PDB file of C-alpha atoms in Angstrom:
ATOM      1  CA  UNK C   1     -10.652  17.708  -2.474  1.00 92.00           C
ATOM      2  CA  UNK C   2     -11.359  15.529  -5.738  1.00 94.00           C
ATOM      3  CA  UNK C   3      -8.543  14.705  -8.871  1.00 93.00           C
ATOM      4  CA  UNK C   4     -11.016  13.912 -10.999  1.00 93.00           C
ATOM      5  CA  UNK C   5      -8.893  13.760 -14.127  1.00 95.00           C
ATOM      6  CA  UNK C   6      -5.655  12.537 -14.992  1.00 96.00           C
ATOM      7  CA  UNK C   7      -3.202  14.038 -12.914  1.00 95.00           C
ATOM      8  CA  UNK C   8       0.891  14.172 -14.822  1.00 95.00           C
ATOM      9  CA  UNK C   9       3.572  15.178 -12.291  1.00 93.00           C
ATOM     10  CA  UNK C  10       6.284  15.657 -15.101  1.00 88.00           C
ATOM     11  CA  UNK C  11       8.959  15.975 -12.040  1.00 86.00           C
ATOM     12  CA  UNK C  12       6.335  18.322 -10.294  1.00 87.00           C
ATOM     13  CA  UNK C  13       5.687  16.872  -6.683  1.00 93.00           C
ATOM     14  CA  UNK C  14       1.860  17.373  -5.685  1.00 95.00           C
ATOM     15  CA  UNK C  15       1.045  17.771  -1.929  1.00 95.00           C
ATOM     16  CA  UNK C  16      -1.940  18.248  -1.087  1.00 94.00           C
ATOM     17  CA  UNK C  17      -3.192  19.204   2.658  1.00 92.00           C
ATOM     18  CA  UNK C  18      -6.876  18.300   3.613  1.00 84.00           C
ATOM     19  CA  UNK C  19      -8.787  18.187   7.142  1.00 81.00           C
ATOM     20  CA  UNK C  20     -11.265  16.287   5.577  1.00 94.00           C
ATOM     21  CA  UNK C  21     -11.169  13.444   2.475  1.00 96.00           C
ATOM     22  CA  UNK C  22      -9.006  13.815  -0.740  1.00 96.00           C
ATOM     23  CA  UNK C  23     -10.552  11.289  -3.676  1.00 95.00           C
ATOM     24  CA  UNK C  24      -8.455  10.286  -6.448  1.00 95.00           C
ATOM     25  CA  UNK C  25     -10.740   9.326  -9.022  1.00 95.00           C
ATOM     26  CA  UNK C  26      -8.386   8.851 -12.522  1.00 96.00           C
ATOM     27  CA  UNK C  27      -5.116   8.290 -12.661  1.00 97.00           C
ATOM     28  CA  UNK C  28      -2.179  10.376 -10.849  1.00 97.00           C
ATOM     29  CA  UNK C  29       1.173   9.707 -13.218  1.00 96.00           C
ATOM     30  CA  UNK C  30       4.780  11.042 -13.645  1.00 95.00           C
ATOM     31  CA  UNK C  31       8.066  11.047 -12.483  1.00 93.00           C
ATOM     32  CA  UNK C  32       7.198  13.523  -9.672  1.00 93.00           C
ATOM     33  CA  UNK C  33       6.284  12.782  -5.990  1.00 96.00           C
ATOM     34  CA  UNK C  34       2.771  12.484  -4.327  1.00 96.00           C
ATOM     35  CA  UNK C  35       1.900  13.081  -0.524  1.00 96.00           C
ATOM     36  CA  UNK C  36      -1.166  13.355   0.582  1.00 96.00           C
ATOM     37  CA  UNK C  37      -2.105  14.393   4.250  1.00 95.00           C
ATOM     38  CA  UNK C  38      -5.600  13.802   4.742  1.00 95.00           C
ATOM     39  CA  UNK C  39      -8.215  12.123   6.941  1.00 95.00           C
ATOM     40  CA  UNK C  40      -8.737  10.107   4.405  1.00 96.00           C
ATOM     41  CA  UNK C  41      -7.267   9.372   0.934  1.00 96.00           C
ATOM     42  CA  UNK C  42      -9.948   7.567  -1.745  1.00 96.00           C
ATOM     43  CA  UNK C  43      -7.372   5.626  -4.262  1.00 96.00           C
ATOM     44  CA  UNK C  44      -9.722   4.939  -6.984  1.00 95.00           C
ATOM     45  CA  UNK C  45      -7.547   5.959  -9.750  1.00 96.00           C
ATOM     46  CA  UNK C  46      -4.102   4.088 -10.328  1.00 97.00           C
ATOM     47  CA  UNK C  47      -0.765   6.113  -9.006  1.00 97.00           C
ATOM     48  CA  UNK C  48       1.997   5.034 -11.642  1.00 97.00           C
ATOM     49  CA  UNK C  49       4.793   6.547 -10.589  1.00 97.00           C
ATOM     50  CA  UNK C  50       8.730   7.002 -12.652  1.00 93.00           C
ATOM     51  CA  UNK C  51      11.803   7.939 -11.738  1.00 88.00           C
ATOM     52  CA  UNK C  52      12.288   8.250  -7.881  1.00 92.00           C
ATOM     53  CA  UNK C  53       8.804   9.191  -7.278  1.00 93.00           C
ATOM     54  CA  UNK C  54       7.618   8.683  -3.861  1.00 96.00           C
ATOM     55  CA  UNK C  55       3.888   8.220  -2.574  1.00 97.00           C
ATOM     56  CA  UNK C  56       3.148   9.038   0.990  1.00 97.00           C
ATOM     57  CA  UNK C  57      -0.590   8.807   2.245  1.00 97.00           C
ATOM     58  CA  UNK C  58      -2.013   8.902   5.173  1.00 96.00           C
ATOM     59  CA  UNK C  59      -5.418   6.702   5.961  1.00 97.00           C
ATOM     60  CA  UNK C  60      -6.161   4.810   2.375  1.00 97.00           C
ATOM     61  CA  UNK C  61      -9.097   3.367   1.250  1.00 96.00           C
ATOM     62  CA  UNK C  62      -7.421   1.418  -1.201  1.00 96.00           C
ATOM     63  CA  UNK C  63      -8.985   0.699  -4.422  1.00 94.00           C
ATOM     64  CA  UNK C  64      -6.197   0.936  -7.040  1.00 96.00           C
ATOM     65  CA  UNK C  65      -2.442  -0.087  -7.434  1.00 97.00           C
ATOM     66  CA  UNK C  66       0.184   1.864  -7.063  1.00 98.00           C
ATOM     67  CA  UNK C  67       3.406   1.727  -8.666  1.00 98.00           C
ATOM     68  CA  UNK C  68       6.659   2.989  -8.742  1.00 97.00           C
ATOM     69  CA  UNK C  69       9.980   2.627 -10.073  1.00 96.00           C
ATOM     70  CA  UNK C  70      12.188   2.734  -7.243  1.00 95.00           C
ATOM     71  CA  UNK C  71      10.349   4.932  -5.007  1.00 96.00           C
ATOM     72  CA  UNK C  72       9.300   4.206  -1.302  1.00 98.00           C
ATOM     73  CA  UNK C  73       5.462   3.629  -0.808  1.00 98.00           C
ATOM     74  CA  UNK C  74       4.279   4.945   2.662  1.00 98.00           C
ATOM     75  CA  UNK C  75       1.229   4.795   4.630  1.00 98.00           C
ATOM     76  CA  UNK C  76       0.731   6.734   8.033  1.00 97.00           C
ATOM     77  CA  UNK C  77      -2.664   5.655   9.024  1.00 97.00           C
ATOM     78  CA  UNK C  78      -4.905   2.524   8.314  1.00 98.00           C
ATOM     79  CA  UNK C  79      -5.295   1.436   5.286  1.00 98.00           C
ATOM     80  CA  UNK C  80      -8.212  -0.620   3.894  1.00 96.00           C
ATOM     81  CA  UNK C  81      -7.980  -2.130   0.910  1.00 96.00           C
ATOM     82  CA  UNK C  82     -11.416  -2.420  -1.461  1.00 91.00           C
ATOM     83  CA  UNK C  83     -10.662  -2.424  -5.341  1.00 90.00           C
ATOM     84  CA  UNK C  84     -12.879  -5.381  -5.676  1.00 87.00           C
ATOM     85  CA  UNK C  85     -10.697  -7.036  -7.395  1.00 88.00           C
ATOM     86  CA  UNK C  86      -6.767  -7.998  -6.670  1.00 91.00           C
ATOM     87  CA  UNK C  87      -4.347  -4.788  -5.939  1.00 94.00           C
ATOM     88  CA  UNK C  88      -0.943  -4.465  -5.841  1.00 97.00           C
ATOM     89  CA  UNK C  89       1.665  -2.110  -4.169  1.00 98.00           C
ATOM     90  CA  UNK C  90       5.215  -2.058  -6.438  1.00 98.00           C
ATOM     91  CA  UNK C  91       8.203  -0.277  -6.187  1.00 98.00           C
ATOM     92  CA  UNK C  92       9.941  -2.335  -8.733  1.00 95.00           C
ATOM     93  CA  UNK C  93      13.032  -4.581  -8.561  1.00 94.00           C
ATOM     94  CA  UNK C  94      15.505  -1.864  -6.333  1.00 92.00           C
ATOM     95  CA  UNK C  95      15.491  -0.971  -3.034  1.00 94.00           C
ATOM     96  CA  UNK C  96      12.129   1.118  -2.417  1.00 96.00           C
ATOM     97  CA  UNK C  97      10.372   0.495   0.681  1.00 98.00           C
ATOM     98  CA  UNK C  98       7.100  -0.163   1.549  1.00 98.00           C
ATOM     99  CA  UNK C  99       5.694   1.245   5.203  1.00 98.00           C
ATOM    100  CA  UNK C 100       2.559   0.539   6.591  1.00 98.00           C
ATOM    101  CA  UNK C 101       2.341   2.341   9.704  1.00 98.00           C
ATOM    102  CA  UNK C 102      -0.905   1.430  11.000  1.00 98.00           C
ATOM    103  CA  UNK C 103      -3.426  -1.427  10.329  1.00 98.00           C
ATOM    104  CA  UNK C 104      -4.083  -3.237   6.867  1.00 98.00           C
ATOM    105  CA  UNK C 105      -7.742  -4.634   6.526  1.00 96.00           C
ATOM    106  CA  UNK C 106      -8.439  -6.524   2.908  1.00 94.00           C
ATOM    107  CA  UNK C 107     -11.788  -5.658   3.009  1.00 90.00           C
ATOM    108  CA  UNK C 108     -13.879  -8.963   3.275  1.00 82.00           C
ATOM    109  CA  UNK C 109     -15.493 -11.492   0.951  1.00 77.00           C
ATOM    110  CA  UNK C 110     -12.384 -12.481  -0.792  1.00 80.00           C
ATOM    111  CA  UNK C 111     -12.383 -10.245  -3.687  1.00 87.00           C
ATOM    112  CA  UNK C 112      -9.602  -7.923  -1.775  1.00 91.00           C
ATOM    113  CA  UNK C 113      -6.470  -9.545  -2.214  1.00 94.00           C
ATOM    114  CA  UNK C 114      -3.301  -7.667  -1.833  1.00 97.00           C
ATOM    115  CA  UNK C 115       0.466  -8.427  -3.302  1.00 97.00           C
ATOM    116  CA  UNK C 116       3.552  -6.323  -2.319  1.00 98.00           C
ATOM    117  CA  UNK C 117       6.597  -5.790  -4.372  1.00 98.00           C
ATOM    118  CA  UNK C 118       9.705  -3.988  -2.965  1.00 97.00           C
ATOM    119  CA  UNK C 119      12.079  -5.511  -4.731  1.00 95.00           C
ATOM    120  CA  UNK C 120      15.327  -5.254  -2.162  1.00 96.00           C
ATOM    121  CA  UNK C 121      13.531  -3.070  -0.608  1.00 97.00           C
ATOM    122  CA  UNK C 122      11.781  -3.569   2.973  1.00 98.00           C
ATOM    123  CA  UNK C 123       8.402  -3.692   3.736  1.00 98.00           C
ATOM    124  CA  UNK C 124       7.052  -3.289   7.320  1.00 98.00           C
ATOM    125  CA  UNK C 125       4.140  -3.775   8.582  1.00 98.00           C
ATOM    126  CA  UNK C 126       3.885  -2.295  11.666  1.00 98.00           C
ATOM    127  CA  UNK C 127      -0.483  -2.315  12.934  1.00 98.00           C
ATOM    128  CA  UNK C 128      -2.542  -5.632  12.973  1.00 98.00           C
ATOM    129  CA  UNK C 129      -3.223  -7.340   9.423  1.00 97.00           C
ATOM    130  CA  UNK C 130      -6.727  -8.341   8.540  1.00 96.00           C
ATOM    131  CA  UNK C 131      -6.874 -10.440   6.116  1.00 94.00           C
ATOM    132  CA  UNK C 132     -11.487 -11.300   6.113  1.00 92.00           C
ATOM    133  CA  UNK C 133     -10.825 -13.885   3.088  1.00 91.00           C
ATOM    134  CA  UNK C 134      -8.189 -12.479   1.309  1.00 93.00           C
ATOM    135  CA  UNK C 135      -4.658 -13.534   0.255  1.00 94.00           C
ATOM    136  CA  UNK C 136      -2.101 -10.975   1.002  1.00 96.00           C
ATOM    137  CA  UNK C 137       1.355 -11.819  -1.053  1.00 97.00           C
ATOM    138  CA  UNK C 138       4.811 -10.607  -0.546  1.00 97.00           C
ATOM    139  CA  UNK C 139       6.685 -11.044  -4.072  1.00 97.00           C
ATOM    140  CA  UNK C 140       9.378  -9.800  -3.119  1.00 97.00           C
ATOM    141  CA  UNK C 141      11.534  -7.598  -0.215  1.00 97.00           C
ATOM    142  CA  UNK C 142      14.740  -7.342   0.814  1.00 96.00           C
ATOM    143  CA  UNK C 143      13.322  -7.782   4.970  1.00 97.00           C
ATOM    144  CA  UNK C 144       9.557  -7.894   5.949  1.00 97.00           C
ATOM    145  CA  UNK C 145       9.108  -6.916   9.402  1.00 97.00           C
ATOM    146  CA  UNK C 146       5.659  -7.789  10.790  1.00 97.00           C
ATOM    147  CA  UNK C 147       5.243  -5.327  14.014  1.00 97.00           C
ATOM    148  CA  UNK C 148       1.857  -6.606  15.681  1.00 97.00           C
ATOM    149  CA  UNK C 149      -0.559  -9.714  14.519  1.00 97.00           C
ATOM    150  CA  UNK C 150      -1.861 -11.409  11.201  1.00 97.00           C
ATOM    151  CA  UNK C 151      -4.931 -12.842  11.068  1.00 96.00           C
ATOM    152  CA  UNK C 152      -8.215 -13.913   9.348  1.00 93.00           C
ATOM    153  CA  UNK C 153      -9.102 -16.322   6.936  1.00 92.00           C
ATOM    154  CA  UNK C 154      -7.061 -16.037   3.503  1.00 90.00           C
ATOM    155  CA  UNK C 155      -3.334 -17.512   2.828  1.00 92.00           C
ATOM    156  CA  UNK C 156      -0.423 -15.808   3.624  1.00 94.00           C
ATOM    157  CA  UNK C 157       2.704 -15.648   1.254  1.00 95.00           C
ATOM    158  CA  UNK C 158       6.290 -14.303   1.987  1.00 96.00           C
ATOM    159  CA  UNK C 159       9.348 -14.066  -0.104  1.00 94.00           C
ATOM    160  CA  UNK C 160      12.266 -12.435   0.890  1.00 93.00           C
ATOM    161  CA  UNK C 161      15.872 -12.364   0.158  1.00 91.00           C
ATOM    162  CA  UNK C 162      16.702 -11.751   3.244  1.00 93.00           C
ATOM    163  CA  UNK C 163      14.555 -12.269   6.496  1.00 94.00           C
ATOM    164  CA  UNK C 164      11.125 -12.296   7.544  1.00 95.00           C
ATOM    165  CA  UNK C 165      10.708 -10.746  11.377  1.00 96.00           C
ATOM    166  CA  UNK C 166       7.781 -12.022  13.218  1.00 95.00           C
ATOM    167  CA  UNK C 167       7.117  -9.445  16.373  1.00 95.00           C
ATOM    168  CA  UNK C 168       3.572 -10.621  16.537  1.00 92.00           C
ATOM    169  CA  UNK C 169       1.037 -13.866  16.435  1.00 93.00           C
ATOM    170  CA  UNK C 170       0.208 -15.009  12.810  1.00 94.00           C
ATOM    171  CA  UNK C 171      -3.076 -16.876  13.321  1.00 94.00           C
ATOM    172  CA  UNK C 172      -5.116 -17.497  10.032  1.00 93.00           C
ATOM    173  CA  UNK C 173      -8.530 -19.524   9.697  1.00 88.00           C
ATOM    174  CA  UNK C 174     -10.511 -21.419   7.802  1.00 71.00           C
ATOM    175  CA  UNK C 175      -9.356 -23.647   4.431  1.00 58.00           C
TER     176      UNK C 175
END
């Protein structure tokens, strides 16, 4: 399945059900909720989300931010992310969460880099963390719960108001 064009949820949700890969090539917008179950979800086009728009995906390649207002942010399989230039995951100053329920690869050669903002929200991140010369950058979170390992070459950054949980090694190379 390909959105091609600009997609406006005006409080609409769009779900979309695929065996195979869903692309997003332009921009997916509104106030509306998007979940995608797919093999694989190509993020090329920015999700900007208002109101209490969620986003659920399930395997990402991610190559765009995505944004919402106070909406959760939710991945169920790995996610890889390959914008080629900095991305970012936001779900503004409240409480939405952020859920990574499988691994997170920054793809390598240090153009990957990822930040997180949940606000007081949580973020967990609950597979191994690759990081292959990237910086990955929590902002902000209420809790960031780290499941399995971090490691690679790139800096790590974590700022919480309330506690970082380490349930795994964090083991980062190079300069």
């Amino acid at each position: 399945i390909d959105l091609d064009g600009v997609v406006t949820l005006n409080d609409n949700g769009l779900t979309v059900v695929s065996a195979g890969t869903v692309l997003v090539g332009d921009t997916v917008g509104g106030s509306g909720n998007l979940a995608v179950t797919s093999t694989l979800t190509d993020l090329d086009g920015a999700v900007t989300l208002t109101g209490s728009g969620t986003v659920t995906l399930d395997a990402t390649n991610l190559g765009a931010n995505v944004t919402t207002a106070v909406g959760n942010v939710e991945f169920g399989g790995a996610v890889t992310v390959d914008k080629g230039s900095a991305a970012s995951i936001d779900t503004g100053s409240g409480a939405g969460k952020v859920d990574f329920k499988s691994t997170l690869g920054l793809t390598s050669g240090g153009l990957d880099s990822l930040s997180i903002t949940a606000g007081t929200g949580d973020i967990d991140l609950d597979g191994v963390v690759t990081l292959n010369d990237n910086d990955l950058t929590v902002v902000s979170a209420g809790t960031v719960t780290v499941g399995s390992t971090i490691g690679g070459s790139g800096d790590l950054a974590v700022t919480t108001s309330t506690l970082t949980d380490l349930n795994g090694a964090v083991t980062l190379t190079g300069s």
